[in-house]
mmCIF file of C-alpha atoms and ligand atoms in Angstrom:
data_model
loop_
_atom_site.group_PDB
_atom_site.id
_atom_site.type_symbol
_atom_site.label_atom_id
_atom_site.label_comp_id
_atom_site.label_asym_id
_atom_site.label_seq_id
_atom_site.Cartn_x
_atom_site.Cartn_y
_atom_site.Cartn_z
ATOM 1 C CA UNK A 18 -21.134 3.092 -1.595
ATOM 2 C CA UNK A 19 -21.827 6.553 -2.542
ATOM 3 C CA UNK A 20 -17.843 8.288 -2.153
ATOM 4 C CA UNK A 21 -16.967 12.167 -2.089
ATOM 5 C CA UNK A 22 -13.165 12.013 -1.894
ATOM 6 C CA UNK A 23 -12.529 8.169 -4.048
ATOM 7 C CA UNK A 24 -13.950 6.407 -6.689
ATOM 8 C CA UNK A 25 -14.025 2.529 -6.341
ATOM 9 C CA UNK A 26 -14.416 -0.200 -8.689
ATOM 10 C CA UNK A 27 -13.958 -3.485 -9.739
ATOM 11 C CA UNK A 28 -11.557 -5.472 -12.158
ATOM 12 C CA UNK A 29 -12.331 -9.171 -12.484
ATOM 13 C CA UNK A 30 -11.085 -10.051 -8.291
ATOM 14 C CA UNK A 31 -9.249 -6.839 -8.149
ATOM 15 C CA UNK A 32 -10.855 -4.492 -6.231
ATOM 16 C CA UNK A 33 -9.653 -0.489 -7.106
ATOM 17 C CA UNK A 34 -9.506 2.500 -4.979
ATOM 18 C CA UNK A 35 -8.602 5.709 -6.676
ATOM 19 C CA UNK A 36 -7.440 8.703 -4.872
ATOM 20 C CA UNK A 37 -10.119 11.635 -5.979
ATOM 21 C CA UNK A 38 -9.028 15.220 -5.274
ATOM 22 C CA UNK A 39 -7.250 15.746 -8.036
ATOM 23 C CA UNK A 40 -7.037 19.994 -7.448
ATOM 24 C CA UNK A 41 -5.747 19.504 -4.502
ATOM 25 C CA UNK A 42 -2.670 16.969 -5.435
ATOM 26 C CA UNK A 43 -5.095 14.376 -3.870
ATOM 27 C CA UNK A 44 -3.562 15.681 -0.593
ATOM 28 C CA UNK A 45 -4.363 13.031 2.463
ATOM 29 C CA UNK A 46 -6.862 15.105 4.564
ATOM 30 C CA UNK A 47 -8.999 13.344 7.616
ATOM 31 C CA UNK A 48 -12.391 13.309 5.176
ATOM 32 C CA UNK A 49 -10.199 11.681 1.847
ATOM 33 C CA UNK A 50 -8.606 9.297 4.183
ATOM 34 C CA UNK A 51 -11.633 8.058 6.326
ATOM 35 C CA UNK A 52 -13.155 7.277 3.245
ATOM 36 C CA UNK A 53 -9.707 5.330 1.370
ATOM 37 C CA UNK A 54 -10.323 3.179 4.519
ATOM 38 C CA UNK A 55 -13.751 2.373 4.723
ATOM 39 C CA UNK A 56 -13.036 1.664 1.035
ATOM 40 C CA UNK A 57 -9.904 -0.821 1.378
ATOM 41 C CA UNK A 58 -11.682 -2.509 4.451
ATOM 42 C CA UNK A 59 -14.739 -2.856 2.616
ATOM 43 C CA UNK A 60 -12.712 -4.936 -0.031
ATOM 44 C CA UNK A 61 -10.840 -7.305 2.120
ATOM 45 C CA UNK A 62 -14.474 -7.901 3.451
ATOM 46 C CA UNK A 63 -15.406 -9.214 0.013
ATOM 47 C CA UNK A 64 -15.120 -12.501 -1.048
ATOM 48 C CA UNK A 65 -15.052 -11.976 -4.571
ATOM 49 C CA UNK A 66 -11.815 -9.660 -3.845
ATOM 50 C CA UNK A 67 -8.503 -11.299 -4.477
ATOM 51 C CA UNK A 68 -5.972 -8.135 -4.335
ATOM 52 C CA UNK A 69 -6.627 -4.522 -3.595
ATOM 53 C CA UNK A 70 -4.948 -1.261 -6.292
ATOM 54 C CA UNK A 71 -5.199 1.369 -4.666
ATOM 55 C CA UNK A 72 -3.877 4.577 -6.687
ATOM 56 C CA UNK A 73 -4.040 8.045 -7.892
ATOM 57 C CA UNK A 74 -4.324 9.708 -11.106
ATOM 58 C CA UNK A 75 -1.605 10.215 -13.508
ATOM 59 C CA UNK A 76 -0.266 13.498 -11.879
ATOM 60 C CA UNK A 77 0.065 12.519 -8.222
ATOM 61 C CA UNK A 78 -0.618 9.018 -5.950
ATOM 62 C CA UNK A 79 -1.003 11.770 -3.392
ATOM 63 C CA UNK A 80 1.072 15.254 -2.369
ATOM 64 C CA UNK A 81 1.197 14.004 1.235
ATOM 65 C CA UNK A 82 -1.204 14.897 4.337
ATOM 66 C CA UNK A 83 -3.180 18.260 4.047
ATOM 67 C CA UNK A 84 -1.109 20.787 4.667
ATOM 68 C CA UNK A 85 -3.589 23.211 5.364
ATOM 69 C CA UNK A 86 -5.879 21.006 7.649
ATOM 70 C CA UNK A 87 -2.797 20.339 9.879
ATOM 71 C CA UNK A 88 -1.476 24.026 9.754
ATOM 72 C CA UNK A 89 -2.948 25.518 13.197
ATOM 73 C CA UNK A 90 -2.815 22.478 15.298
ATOM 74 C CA UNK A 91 -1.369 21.241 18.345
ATOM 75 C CA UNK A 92 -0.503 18.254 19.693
ATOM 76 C CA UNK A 93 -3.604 17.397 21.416
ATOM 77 C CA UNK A 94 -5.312 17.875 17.870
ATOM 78 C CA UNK A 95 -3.170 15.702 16.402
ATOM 79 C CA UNK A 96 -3.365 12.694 18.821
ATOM 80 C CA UNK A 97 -7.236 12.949 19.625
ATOM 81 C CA UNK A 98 -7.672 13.230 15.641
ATOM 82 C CA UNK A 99 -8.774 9.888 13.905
ATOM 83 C CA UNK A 100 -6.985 10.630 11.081
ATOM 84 C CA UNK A 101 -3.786 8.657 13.117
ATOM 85 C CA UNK A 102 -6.107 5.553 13.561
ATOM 86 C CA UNK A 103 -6.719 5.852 9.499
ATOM 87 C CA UNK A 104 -2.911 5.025 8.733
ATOM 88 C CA UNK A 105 -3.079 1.977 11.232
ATOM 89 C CA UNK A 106 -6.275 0.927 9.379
ATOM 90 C CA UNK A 107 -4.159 0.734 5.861
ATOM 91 C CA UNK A 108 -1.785 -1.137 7.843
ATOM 92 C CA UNK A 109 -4.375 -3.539 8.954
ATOM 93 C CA UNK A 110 -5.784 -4.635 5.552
ATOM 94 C CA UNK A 111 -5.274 -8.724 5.249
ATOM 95 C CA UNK A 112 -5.280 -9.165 1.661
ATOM 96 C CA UNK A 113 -2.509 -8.081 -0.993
ATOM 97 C CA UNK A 114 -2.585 -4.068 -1.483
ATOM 98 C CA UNK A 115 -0.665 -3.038 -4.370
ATOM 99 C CA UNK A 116 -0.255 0.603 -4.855
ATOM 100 C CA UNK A 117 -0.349 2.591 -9.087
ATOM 101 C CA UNK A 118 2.103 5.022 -8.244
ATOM 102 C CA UNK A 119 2.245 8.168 -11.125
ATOM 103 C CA UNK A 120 3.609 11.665 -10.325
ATOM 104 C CA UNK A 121 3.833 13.092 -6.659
ATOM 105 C CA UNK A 122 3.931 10.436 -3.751
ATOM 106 C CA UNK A 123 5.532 13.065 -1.317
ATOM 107 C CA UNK A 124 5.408 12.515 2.428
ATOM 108 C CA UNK A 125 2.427 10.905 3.462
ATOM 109 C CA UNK A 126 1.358 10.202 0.443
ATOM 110 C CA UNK A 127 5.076 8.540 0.002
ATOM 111 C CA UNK A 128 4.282 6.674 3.287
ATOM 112 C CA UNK A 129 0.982 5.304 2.077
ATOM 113 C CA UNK A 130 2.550 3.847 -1.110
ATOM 114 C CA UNK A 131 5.127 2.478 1.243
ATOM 115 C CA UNK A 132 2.072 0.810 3.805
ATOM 116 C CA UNK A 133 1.276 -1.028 0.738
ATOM 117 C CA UNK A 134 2.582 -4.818 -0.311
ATOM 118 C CA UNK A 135 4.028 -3.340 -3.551
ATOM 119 C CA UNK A 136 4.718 -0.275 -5.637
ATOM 120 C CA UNK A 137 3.911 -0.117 -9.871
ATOM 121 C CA UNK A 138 5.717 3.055 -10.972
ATOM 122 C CA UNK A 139 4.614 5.299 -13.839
ATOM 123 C CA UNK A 140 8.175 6.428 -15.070
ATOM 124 C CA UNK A 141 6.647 9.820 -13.815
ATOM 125 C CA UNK A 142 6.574 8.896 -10.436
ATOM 126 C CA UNK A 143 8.610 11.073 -7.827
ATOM 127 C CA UNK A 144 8.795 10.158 -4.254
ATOM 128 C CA UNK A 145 10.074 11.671 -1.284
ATOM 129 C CA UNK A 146 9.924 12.926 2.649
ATOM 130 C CA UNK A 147 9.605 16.910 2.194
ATOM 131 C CA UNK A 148 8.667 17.379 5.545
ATOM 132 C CA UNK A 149 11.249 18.945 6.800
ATOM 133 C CA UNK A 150 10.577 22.024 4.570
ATOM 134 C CA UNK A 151 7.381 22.157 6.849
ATOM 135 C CA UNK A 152 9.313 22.406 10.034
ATOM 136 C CA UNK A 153 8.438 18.456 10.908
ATOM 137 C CA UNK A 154 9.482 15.296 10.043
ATOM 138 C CA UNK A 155 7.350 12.114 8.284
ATOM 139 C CA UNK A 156 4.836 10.828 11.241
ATOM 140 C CA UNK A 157 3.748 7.986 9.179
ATOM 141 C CA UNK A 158 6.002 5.374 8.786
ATOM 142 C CA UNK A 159 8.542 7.664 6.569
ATOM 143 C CA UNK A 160 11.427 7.558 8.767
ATOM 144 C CA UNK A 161 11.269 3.691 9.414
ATOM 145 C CA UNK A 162 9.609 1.755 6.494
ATOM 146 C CA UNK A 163 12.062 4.260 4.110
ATOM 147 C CA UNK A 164 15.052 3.020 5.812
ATOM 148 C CA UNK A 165 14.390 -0.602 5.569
ATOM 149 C CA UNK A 166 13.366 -0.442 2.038
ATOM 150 C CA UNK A 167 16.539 1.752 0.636
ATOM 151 C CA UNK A 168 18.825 1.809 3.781
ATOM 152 C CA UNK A 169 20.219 4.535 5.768
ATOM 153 C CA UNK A 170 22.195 6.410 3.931
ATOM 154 C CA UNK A 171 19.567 7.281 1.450
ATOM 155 C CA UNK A 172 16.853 7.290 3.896
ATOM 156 C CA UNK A 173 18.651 10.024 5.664
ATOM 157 C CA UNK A 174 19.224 12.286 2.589
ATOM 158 C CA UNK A 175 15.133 12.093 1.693
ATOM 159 C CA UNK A 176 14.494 12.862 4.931
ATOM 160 C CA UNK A 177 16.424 15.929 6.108
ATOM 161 C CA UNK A 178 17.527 17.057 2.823
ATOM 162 C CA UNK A 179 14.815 16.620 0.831
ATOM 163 C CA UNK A 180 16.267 14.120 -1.444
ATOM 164 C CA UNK A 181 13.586 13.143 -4.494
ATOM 165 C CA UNK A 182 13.575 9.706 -6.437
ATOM 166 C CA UNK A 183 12.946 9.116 -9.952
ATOM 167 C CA UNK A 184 11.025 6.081 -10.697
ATOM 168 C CA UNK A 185 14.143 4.908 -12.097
ATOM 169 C CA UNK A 186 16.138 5.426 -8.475
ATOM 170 C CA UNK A 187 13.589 3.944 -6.590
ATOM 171 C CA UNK A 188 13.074 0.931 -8.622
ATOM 172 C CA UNK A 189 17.283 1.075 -8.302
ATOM 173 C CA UNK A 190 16.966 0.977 -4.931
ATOM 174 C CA UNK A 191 14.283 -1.523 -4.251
ATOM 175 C CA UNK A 192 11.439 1.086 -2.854
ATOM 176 C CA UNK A 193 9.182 0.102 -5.669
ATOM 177 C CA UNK A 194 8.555 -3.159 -7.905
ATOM 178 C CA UNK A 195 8.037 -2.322 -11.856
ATOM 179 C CA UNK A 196 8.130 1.022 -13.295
ATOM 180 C CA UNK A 197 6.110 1.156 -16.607
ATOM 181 C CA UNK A 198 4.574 3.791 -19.259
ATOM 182 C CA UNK A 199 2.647 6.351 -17.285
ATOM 183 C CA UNK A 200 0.064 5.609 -20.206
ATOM 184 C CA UNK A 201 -0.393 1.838 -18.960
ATOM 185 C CA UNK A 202 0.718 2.419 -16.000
ATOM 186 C CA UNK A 203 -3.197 1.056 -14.472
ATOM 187 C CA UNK A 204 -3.499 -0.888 -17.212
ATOM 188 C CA UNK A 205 0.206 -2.944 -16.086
ATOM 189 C CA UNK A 206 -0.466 -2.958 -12.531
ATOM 190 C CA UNK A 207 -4.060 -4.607 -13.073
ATOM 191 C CA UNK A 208 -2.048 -7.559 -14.818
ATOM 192 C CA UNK A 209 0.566 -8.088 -11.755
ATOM 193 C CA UNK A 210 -2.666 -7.773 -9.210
ATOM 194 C CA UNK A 211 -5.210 -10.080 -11.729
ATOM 195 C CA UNK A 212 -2.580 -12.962 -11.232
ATOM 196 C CA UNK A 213 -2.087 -12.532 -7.582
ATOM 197 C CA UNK A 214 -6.145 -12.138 -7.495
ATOM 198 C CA UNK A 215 -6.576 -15.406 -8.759
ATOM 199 C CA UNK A 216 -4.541 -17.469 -6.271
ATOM 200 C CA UNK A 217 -5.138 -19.238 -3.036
ATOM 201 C CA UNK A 218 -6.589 -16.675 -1.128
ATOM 202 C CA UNK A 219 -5.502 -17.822 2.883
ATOM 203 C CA UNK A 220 -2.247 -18.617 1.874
ATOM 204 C CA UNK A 221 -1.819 -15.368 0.138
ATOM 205 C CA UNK A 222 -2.931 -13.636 3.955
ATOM 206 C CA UNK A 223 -0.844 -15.682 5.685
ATOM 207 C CA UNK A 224 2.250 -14.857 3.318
ATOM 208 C CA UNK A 225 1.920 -11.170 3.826
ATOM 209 C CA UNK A 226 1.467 -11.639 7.378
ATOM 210 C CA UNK A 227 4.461 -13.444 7.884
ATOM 211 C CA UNK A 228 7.021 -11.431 5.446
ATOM 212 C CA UNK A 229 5.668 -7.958 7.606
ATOM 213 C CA UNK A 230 6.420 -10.065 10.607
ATOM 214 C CA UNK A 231 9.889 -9.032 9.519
ATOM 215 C CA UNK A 232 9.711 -5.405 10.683
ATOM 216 C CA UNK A 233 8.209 -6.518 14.134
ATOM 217 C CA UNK A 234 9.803 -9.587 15.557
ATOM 218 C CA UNK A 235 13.044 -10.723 16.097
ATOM 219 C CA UNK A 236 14.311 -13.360 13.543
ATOM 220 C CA UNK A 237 13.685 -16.714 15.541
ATOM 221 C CA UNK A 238 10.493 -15.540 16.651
ATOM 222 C CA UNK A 239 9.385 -14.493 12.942
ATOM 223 C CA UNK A 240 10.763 -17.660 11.532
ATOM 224 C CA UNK A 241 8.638 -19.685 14.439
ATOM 225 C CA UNK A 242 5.962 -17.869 13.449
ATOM 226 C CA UNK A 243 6.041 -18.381 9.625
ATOM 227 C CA UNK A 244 6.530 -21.902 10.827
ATOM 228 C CA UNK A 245 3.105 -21.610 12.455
ATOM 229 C CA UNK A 246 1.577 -20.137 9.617
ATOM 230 C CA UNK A 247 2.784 -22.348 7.579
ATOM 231 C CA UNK A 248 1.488 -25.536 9.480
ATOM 232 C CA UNK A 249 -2.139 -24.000 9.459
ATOM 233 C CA UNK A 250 -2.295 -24.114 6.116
ATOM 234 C CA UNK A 251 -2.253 -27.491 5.721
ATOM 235 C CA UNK A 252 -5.718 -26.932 7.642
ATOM 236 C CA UNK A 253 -7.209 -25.318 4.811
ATOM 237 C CA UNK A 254 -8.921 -27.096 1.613
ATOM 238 C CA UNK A 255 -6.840 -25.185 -0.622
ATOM 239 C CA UNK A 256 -3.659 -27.203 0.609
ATOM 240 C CA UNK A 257 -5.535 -30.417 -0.284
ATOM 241 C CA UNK A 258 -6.722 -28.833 -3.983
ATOM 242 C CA UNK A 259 -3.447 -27.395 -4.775
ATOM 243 C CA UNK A 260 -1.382 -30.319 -3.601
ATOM 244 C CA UNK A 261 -4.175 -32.868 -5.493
ATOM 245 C CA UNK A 262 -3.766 -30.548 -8.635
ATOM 246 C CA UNK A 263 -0.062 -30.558 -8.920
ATOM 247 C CA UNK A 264 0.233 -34.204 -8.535
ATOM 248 C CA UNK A 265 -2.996 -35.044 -10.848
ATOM 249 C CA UNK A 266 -1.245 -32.203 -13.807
ATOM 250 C CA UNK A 267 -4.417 -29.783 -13.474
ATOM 251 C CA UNK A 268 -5.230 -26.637 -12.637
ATOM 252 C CA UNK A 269 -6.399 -25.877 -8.885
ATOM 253 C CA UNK A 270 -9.640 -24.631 -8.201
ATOM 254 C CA UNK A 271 -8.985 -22.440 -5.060
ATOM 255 C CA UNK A 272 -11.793 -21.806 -2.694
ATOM 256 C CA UNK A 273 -10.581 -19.645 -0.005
ATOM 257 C CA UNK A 274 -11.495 -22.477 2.704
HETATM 258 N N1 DAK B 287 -1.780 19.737 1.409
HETATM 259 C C1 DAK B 287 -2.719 20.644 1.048
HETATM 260 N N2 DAK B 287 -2.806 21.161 -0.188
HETATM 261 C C2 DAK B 287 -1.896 20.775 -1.089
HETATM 262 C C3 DAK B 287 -0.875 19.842 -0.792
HETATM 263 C C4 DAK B 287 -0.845 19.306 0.532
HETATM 264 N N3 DAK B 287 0.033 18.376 0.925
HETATM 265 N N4 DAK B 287 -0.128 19.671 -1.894
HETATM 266 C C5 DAK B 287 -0.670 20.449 -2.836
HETATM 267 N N5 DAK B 287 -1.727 21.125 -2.373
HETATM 268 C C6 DAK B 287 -2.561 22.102 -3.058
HETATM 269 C C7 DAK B 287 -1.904 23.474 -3.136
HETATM 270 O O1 DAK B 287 -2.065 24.185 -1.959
HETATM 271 C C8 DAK B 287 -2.637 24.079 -4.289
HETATM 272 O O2 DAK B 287 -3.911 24.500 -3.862
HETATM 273 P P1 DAK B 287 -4.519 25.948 -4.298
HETATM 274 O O3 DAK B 287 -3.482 26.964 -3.943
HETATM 275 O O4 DAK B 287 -4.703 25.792 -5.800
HETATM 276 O O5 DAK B 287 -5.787 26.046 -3.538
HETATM 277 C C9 DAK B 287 -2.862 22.903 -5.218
HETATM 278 O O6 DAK B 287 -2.736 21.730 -4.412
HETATM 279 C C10 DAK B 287 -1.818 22.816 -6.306
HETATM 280 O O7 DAK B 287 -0.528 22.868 -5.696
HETATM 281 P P2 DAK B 287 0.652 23.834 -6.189
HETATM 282 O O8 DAK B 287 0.106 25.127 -6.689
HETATM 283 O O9 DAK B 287 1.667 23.883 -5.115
HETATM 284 O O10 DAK B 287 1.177 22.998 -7.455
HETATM 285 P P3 DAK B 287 2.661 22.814 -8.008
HETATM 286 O O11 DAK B 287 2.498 22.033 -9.261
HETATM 287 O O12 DAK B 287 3.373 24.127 -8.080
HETATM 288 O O13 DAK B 287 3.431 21.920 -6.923
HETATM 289 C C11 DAK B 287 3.696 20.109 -5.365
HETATM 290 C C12 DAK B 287 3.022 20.632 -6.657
HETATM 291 C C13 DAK B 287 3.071 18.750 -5.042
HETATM 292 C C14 DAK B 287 5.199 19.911 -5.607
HETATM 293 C C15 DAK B 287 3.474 21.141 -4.224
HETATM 294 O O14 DAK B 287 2.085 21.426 -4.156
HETATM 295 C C16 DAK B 287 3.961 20.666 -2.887
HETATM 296 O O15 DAK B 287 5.157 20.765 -2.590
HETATM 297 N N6 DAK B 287 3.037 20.183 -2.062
HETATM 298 C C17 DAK B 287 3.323 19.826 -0.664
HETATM 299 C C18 DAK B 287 4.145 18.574 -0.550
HETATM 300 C C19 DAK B 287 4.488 18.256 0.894
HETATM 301 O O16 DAK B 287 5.129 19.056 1.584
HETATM 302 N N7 DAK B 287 4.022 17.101 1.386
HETATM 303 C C20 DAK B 287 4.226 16.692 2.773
HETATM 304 C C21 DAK B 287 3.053 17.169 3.628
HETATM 305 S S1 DAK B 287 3.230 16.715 5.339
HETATM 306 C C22 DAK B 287 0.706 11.074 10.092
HETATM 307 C C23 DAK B 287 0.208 10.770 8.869
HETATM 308 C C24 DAK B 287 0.621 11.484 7.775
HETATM 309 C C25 DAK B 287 1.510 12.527 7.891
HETATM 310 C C26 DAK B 287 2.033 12.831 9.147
HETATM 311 C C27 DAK B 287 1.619 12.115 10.272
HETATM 312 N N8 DAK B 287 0.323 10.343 11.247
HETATM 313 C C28 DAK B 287 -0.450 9.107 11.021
HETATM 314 C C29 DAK B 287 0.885 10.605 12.519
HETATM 315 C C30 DAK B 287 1.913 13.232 6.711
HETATM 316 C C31 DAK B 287 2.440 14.474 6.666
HETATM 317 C C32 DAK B 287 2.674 15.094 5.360
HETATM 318 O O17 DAK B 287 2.466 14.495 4.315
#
C-alpha cells in the first residue's frame, strides 16, 4: 500500500507502522491518522502478523493532534469529522499493539501511545497533556486512561498544569514498560514484540480483550467474562498443541486455529 503520511513494514511476524511527518512533530492530523489506521487494521488482517509497533522517529512518537487543522473549528466540525472514529479504530485493533516511544508524545499523541497494549521508552521520551495551554483539555482518552495508569494525583498535575514525564518518571510510575537507549530504542522493542509475535495467536486476542475489560466492566462481570474467554480457548487447536507440547517436553507449533 502506497502511504503519504506512514511508512510500513515488516519484521519477521511483527508488523511496523511508523509515524511519517517528521517537520511537522508527526502531529496527528485527519489525513496522517486515516492512514495509521488503515495501516494497523490492515495488519491485524494478516495472518502472518503476530504483534503490531507502531512508532515515530527518534525526535517525537507524535506532538499531539494538528493544531492548526483544529484551530477554526466548531463543534459540529469536530463531531461530524472522522478523525473521532480514527481513535476508536486504534482502540479496536485485536492483536498486541506495542508502541516505540522517543521524544515528544504530547497530548494526542500521548493518548495514542496510551491506546496501545504497551509503551518502549527511548530515555528521550517526554510525555504529557499540554492541552490546556490550548484553551481545551485531552479529548482522547487523556483524562481517563492517564489516571488509571499513574493515578490521580499525577494525572491531575499533567493535565491542568502541564506536568511533563521523563522516561524515567513514567516508567516510575507505571505509564510505560522498558525505557532503553534512544539508539536501540526500535531495535529493543522489536525483541519484546518478536517474542510476543511468535505465540499462540487467539489466546494472545483473547488476553488483551479480557485485561481492557478492566476499564469497562465491573469486576464480577470482567472476571465472568475472562472466565468465558478462557473456556473458549480450550475450543481452539492451539490449547490441544500447547497442552500436548508441555506434557510431551517440546516446543508448540501454534497455528492460530
Ligand atoms: N500541530 C500542528 N503542528 C505542530 C504541532 C501540532 N500539535 N506540534 C508541532 N507542530 C509544528 C509547528 O507548528 C512547527 O511548524 P512550522 O512553524 O515549522 O510550520 C513545527 O511543527 C516545529 O515545531 P516548533 O517550531 O514548535 O518546534 P519546537 O522544537 O520549538 O517545539 C514542541 C516542539 C513539540 C514542544 C512544540 O511544537 C509544541 O508544543 N507543539 C504542540 C504540542 C501540543 O500542544 N500538543 C497538544 C495538541 S492538542 C481527539 C483526538 C485527539 C485530540 C483531541 C481529541 N478526539 C478523538 C476527540 C488531541 C488533541 C491534541 O493533541
Amino acid at each position: 500500500m502506497d502511504y503519504k503520511y506512514v511508512l510500513t513494514s515488516k519484521n519477521g511476524r511483527v508488523g511496523i507502522v511508523q509515524l511519517n511527518r517528521p517537520k511537522a512533530y508527526n502531529a496527528l492530523s485527519p489525513a496522517l491518522m486515516k492512514e495509521a489506521v488503515d495501516a494497523l487494521q490492515a495488519f491485524d488482517r494478516d495472518e502472518s502478523v503476530g504483534c503490531i509497533v507502531i512508532t515515530g522517529n527518534e525526535k517525537a512518537f507524535a506532538a499531539g493532534a494538528d493544531i492548526k487543522e483544529m484551530q477554526t473549528a466548531v463543534p459540529t466540525d469536530m463531531l461530524n469529522n472522522p478523525f473521532i472514529g480514527y481513535w476508536d479504530d486504534v482502540q479496536k485493533i485485536s492483536k498486541p499493539l506495542i508502541a516505540a516511544v522517543s521524544g515528544f508524545a504530547l497530548g494526542g499523541g500521548c493518548e495514542l501511545a496510551m491506546t496501545c497494549d504497551m509503551i518502549v521508552a527511548s530515555d528521550t521520551a517526554v510525555f504529557g497533556q499540554p492541552e490546556i495551554n490550548l484553551g481545551v483539555i485531552p479529548g482522547a482518552g487523556g483524562t481517563q486512561r492517564l489516571t488509571h495508569a499513574i493515578g490521580k494525583a499525577l494525572a491531575m498535575e499533567m493535565v491542568l498544569n502541564d506536568r511533563r514525564l521523563s522516561a524515567e518518571e513514567a516508567a516510575h510510575y507505571g505509564l510505560v514498560n522498558k525505557v532503553v537507549p534512544v539508539e536501540t530504542f526500535i531495535e529493543e522493542t522489536l525483541k519484546i514484540a518478536d517474542k510476543i509475535a511468535n505465540r499462540a495467536p487467539i489466546a494472545l486476542k483473547m488476553a488483551k480483550e479480557a485485561i481492557n475489560a478492566v476499564y469497562e466492566m465491573p469486576l464480577q462481570a470482567s472476571l465472568a467474562h475472562e472466565r468465558r474467554l478462557f473456556y473458549l480457548l480450550f475450543s481452539t487447536a492451539d490449547q490441544k498443541e500447547g497442552m500436548d507440547a508441555f506434557v510431551n517436553k517440546r516446543k508448540a507449533e501454534w497455528s492460530g486455529r
